[in-house]
mmCIF file of C-alpha atoms in Angstrom:
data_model
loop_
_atom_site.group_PDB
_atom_site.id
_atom_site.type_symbol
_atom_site.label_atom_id
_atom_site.label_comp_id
_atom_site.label_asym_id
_atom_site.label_seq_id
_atom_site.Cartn_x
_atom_site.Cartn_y
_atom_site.Cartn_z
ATOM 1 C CA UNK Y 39 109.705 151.477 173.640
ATOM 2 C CA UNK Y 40 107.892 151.791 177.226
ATOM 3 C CA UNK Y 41 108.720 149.040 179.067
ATOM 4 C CA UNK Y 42 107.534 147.862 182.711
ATOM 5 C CA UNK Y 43 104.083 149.120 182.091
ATOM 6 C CA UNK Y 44 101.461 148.821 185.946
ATOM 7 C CA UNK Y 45 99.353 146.088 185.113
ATOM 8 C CA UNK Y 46 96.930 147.825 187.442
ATOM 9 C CA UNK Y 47 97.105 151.334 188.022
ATOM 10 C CA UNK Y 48 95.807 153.001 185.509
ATOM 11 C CA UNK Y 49 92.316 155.307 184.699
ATOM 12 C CA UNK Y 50 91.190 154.286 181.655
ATOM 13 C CA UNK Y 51 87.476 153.459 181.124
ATOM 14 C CA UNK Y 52 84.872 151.552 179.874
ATOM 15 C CA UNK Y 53 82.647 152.594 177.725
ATOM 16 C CA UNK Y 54 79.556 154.319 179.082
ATOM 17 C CA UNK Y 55 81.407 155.001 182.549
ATOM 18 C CA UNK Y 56 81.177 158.482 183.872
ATOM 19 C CA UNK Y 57 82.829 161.405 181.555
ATOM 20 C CA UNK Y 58 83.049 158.871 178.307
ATOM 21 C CA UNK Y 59 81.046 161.578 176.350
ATOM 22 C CA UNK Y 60 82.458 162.186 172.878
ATOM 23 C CA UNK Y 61 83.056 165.207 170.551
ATOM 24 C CA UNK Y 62 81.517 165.750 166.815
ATOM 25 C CA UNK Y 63 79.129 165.483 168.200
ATOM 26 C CA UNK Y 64 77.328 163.097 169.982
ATOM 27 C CA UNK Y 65 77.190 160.697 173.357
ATOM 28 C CA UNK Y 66 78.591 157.461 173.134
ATOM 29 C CA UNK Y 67 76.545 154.547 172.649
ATOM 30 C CA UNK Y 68 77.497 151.898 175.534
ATOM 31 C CA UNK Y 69 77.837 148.185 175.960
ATOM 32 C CA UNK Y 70 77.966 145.974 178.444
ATOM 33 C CA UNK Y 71 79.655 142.818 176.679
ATOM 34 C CA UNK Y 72 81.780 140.023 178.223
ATOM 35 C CA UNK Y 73 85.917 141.559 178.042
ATOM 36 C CA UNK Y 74 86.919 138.133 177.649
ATOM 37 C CA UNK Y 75 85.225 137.612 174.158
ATOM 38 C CA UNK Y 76 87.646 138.724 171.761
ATOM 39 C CA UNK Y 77 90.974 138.317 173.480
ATOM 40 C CA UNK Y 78 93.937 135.795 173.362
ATOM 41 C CA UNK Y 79 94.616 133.893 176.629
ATOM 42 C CA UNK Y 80 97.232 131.211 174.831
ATOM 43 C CA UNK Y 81 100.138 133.303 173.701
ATOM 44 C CA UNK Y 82 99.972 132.330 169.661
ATOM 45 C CA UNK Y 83 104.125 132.227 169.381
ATOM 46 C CA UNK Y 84 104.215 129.504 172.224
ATOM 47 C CA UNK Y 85 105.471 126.197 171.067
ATOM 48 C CA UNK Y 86 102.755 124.250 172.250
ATOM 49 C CA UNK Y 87 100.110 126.294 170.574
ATOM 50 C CA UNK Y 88 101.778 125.951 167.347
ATOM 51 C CA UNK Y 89 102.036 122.052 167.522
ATOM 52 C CA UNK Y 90 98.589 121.747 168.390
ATOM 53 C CA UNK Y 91 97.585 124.103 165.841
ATOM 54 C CA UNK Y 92 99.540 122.511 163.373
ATOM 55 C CA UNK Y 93 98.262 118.886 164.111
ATOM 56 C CA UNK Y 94 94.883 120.488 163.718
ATOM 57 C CA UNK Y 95 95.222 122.329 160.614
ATOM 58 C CA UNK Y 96 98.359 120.185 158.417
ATOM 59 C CA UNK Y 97 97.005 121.754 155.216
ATOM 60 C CA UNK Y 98 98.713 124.852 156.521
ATOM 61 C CA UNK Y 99 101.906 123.999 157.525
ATOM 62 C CA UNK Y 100 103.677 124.878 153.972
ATOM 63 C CA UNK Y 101 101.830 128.025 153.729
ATOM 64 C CA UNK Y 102 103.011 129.286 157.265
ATOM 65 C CA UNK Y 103 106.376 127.886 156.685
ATOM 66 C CA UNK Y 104 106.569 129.882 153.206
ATOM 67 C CA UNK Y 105 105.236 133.022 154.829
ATOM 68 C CA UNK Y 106 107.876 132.573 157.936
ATOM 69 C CA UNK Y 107 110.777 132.456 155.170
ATOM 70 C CA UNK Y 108 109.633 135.636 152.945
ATOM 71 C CA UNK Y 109 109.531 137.537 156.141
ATOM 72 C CA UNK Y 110 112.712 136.586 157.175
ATOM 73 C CA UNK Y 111 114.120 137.745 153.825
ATOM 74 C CA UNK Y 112 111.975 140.925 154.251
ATOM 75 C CA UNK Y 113 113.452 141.527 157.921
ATOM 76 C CA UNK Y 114 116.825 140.865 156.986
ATOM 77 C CA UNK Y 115 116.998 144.005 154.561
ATOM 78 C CA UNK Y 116 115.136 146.499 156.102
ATOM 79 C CA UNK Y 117 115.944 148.913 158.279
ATOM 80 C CA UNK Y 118 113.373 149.094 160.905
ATOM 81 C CA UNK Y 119 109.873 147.273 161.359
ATOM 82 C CA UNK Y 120 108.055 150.142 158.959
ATOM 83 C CA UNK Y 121 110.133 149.117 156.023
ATOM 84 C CA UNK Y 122 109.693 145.800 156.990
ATOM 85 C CA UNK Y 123 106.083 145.621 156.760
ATOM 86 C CA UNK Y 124 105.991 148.403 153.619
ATOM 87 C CA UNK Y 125 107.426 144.658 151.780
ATOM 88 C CA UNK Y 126 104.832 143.036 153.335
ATOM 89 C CA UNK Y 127 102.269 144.779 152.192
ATOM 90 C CA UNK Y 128 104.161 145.027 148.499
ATOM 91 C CA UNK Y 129 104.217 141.315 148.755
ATOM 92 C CA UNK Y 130 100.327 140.954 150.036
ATOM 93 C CA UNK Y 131 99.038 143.929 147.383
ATOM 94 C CA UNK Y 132 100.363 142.252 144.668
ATOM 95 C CA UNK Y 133 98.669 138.744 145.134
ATOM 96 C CA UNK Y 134 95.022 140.271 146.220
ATOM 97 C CA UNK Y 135 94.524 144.155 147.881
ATOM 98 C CA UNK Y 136 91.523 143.232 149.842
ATOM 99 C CA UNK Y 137 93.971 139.996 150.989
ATOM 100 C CA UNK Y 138 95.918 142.356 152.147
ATOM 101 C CA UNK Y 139 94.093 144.436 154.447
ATOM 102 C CA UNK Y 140 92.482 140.807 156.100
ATOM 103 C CA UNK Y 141 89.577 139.871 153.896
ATOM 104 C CA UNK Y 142 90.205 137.026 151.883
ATOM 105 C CA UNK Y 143 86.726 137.246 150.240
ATOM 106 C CA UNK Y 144 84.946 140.219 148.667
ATOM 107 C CA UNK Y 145 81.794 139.892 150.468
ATOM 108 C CA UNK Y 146 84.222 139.863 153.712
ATOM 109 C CA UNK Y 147 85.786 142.969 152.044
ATOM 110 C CA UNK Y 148 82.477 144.843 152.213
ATOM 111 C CA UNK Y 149 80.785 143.475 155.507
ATOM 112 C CA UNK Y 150 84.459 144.428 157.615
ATOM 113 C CA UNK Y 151 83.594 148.001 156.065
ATOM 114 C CA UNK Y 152 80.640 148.632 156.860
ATOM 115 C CA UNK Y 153 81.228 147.020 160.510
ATOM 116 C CA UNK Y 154 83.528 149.925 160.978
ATOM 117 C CA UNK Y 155 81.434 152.765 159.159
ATOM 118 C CA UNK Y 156 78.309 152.161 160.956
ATOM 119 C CA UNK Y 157 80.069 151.464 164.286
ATOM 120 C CA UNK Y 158 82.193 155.122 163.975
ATOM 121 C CA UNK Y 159 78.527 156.810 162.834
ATOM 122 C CA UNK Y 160 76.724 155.207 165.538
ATOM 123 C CA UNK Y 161 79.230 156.721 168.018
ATOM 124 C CA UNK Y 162 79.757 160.421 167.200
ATOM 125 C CA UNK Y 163 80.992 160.926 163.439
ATOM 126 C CA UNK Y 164 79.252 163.249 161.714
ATOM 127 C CA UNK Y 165 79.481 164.736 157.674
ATOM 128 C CA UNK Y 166 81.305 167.722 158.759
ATOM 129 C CA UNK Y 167 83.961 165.970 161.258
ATOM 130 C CA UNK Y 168 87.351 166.214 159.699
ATOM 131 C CA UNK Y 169 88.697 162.416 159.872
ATOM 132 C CA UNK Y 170 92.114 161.336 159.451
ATOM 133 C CA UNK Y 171 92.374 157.725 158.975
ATOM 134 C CA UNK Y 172 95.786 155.821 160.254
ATOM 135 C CA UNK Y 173 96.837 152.734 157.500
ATOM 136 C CA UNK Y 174 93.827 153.590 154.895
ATOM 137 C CA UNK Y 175 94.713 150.356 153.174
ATOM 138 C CA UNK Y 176 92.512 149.869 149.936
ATOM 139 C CA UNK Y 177 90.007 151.955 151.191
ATOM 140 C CA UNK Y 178 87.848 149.397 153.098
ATOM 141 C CA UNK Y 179 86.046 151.511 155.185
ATOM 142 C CA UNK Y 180 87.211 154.677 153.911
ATOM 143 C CA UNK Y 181 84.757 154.344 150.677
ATOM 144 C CA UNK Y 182 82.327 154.197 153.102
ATOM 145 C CA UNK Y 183 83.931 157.405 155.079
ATOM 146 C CA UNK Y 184 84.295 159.654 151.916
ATOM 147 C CA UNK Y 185 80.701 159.473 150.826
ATOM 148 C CA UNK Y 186 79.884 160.093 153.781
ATOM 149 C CA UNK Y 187 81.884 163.353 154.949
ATOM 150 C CA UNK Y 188 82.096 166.504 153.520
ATOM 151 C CA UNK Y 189 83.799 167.160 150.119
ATOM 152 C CA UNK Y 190 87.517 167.192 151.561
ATOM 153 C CA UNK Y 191 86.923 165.928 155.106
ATOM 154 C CA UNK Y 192 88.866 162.278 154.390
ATOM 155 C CA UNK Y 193 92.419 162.043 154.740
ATOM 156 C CA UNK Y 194 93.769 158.317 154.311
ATOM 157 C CA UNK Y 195 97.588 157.757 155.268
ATOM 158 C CA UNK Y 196 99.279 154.506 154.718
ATOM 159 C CA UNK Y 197 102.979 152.945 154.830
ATOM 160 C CA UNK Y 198 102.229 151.568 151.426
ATOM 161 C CA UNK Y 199 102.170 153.033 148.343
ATOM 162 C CA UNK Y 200 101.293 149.605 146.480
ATOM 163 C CA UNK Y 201 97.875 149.914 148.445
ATOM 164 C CA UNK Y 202 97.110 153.443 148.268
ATOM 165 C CA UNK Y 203 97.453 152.853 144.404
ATOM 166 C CA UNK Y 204 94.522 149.972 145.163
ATOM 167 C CA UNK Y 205 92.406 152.974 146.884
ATOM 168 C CA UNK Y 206 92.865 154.817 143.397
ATOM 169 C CA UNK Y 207 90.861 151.849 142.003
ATOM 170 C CA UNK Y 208 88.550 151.755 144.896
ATOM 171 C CA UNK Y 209 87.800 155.654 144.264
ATOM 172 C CA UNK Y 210 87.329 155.114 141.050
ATOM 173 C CA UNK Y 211 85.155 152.214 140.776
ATOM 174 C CA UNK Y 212 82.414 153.702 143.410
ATOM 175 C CA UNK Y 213 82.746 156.879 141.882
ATOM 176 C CA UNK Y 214 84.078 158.788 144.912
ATOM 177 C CA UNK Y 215 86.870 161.338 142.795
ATOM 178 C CA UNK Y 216 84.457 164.334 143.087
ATOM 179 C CA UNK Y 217 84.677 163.962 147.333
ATOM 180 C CA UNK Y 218 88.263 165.318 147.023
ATOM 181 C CA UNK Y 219 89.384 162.829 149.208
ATOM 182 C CA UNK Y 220 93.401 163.094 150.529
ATOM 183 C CA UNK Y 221 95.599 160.220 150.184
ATOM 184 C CA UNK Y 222 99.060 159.950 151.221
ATOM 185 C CA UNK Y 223 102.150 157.611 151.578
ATOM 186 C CA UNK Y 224 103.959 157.793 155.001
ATOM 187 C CA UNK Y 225 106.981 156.311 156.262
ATOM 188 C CA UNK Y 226 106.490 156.726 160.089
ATOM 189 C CA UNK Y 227 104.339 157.776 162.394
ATOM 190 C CA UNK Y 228 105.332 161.451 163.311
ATOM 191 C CA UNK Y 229 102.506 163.112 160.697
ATOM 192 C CA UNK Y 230 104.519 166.072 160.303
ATOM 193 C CA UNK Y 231 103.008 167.273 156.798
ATOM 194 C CA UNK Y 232 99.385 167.696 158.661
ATOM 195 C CA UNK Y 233 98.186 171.076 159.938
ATOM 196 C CA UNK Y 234 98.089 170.990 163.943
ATOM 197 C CA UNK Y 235 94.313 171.083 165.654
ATOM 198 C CA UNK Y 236 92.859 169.871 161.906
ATOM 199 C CA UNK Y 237 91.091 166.712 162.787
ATOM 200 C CA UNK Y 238 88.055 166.075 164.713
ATOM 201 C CA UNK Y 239 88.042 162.024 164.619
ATOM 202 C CA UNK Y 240 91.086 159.933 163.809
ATOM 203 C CA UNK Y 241 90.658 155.604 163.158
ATOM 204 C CA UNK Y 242 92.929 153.169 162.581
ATOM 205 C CA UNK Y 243 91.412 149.781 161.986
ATOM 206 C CA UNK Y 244 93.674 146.556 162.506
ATOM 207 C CA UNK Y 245 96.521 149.011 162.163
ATOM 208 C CA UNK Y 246 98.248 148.580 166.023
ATOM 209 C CA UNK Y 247 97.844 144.721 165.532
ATOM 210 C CA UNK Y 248 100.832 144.801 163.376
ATOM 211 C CA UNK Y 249 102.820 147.114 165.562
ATOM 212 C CA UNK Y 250 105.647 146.770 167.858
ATOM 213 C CA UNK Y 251 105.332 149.423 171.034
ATOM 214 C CA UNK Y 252 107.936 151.524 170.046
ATOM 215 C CA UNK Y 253 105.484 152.102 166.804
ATOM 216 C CA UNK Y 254 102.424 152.964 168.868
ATOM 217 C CA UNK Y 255 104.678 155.061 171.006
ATOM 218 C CA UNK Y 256 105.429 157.296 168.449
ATOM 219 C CA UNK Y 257 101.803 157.678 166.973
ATOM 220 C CA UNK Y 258 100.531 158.455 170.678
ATOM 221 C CA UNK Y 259 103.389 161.275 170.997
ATOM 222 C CA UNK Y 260 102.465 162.822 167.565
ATOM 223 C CA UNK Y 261 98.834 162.293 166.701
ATOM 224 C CA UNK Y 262 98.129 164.907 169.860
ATOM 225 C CA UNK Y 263 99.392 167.724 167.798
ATOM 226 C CA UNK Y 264 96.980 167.405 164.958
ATOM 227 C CA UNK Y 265 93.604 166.718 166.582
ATOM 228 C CA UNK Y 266 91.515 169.452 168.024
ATOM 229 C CA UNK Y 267 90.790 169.523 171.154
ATOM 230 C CA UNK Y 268 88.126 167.585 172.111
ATOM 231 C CA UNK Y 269 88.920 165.162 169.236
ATOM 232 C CA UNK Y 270 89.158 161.166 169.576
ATOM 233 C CA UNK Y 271 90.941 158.514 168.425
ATOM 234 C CA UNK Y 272 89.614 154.816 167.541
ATOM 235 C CA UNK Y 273 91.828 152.145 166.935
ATOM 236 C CA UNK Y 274 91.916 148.311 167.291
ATOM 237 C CA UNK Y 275 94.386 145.478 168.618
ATOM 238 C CA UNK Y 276 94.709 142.461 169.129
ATOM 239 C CA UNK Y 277 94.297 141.956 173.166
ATOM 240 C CA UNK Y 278 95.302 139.444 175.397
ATOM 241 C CA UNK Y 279 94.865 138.295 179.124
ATOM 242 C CA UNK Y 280 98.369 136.656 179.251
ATOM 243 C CA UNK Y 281 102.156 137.275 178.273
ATOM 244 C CA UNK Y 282 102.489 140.043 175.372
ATOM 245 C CA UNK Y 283 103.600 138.473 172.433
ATOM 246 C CA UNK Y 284 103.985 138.635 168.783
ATOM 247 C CA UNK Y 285 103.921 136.658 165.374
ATOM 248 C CA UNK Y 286 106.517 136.759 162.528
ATOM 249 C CA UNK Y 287 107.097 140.621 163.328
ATOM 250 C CA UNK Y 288 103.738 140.454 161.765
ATOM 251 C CA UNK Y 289 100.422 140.372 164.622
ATOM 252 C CA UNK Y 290 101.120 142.053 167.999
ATOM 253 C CA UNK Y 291 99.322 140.781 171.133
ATOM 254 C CA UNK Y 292 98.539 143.649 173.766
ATOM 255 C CA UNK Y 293 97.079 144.051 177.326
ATOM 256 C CA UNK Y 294 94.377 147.124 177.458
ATOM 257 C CA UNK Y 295 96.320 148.255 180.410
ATOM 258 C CA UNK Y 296 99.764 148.653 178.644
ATOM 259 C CA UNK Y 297 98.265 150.686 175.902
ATOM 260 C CA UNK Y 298 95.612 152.861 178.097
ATOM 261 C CA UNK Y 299 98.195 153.350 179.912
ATOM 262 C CA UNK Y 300 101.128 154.511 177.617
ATOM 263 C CA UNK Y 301 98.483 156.687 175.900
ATOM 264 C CA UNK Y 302 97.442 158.733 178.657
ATOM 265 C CA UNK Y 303 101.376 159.011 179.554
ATOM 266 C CA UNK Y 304 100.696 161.596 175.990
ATOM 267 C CA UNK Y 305 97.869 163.307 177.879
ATOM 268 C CA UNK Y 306 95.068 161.361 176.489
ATOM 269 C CA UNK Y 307 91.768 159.555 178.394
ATOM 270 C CA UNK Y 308 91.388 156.444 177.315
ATOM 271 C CA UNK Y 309 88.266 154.464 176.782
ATOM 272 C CA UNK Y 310 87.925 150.572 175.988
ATOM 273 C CA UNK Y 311 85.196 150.142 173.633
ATOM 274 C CA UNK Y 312 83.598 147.007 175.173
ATOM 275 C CA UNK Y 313 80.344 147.430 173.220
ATOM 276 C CA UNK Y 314 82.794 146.820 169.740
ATOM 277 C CA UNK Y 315 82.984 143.170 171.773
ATOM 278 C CA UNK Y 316 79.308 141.973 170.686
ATOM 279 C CA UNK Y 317 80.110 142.688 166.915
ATOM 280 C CA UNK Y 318 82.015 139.370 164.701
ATOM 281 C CA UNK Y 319 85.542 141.222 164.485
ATOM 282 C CA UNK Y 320 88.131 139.459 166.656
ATOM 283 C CA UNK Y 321 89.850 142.525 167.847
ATOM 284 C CA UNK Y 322 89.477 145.145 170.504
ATOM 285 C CA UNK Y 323 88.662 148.719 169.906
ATOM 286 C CA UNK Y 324 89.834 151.374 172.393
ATOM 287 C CA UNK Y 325 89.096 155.420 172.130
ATOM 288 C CA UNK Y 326 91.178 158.109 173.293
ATOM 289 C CA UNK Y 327 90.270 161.685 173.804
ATOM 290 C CA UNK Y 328 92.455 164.693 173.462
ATOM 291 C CA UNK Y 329 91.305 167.409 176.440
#
């Protein structure tokens, strides 16, 4: 865990600033959207948020209350925040898959898919990139991915093995088993198993939104190893303006700072996406670019 992070001195960029050019193989698309738009100014775990949510929304009081029990239970026997979610995710997988990657309809299932498919082709992925994607979940996006890259390009990693089994349904049902695609179980975030210099793009959607630091720490210190150089990295978070904060173990609220700058502490340049701002999804998207 990095703690004390400058809340000010740091070089990260915004998109479509000088030297924000991207590999595989194009330049990147820029935006010039309000920053404010899609982050958190009331910390969610603050007492008076939760009252006045709750006296807004009664219907889900039991809900939250049954959620905040199971994941006590689930904290109490596991042995560090991985596990921890791995039963989350059991728990989630086992009700509804595409519940448990965030999309609590089908239709949302598909449109939060192709929202990340178009955005990554739109800003430098091309057929024959090699693409690693961090917490693959039931294959949202990655459907989308594996059609689209070369026969063996995809590689989807996740902490759950309940959901990758959902991706074996999502190959199968679109038909995908002839793209060869790789999908693996993980239990941290150290990707030791992978060839180093293999990957031209790596993504991980809503993936850092249910991390703690010490979590994104150790995929910053590792995922170096195994991108070319000249690769980059897209992921999302949740981002907020005020205090850092976090709910149930379960959503993590970031400042861009703290995580530009404890990425490019691992030797990375870091980009915030602000163009990703204009599009519905509620989180923030940052890049960062191996030299």
């Amino acid at each position: 865990m990095v703690a004390g992070m400058p809340q000010g001195s740091f070089g990260w960029r915004k998109a479509g600033q000088k030297g924000a050019q991207e590999s595989c193989h194009t330049p990147l698309a820029a935006g010039a959207a309000d920053l404010d738009s899609h982050s958190v100014k009331r910390s969610r775990s603050s007492l008076v948020h939760q009252v006045t949510y709750a006296i807004n929304h009664p219907g889900k009081i039991a809900p939250h209350l049954r959620r905040l029990a199971r994941d006590t239970w689930f904290r109490m026997h596991a042995r560090d925040h991985i596990s921890y979610y791995r039963a989350v995710m059991r728990s989630d997988t086992a009700r509804d898959p595409e519940g448990a990657v965030g999309s609590h309809t089908h239709k949302r299932w598909l449109e939060l898919g192709r929202m990340q498919f178009d955005y990554l082709v739109e800003h430098g992925l091309k057929p024959e990139c090699r693409m690693l994607e961090i917490g693959c979940g039931n294959l949202r996006a990655g459907r989308l991915f594996i059609d689209y890259l070369h026969t063996g390009n995809y590689y989807g990693i996740d902490i759950s093995p309940d959901i990758l089994m959902a991706a074996q349904d999502t190959l199968v049902r679109h038909g995908l088993a002839d793209k060869l695609p790789h999908l693996t179980p993980v239990r941290d975030m150290r990707f030791a198993f992978l060839p180093a210099e293999h990957f031209d793009v790596v993504h991980a959607h809503s993936v850092f939104s249910h991390s703690p630091l010490d979590v994104i720490e150790e995929c910053f210190a590792h995922v170096g190893r195994v991108m070319k150089p000249g690769a980059w990295f897209d992921f999302t978070f949740d981002r907020t303006e005020g205090r850092e904060h976090q709910v149930l173990r379960e959503d993590f609220y970031y400042r861009t700072e703290t995580l530009a700058t404890l990425a490019e502490q691992y030797g990375f340049t870091a980009t915030f996406m602000d163009d990703w701002e204009r599009g519905p999804h509620k989180q923030s998207k940052m890049r960062l670019r191996k030299p």
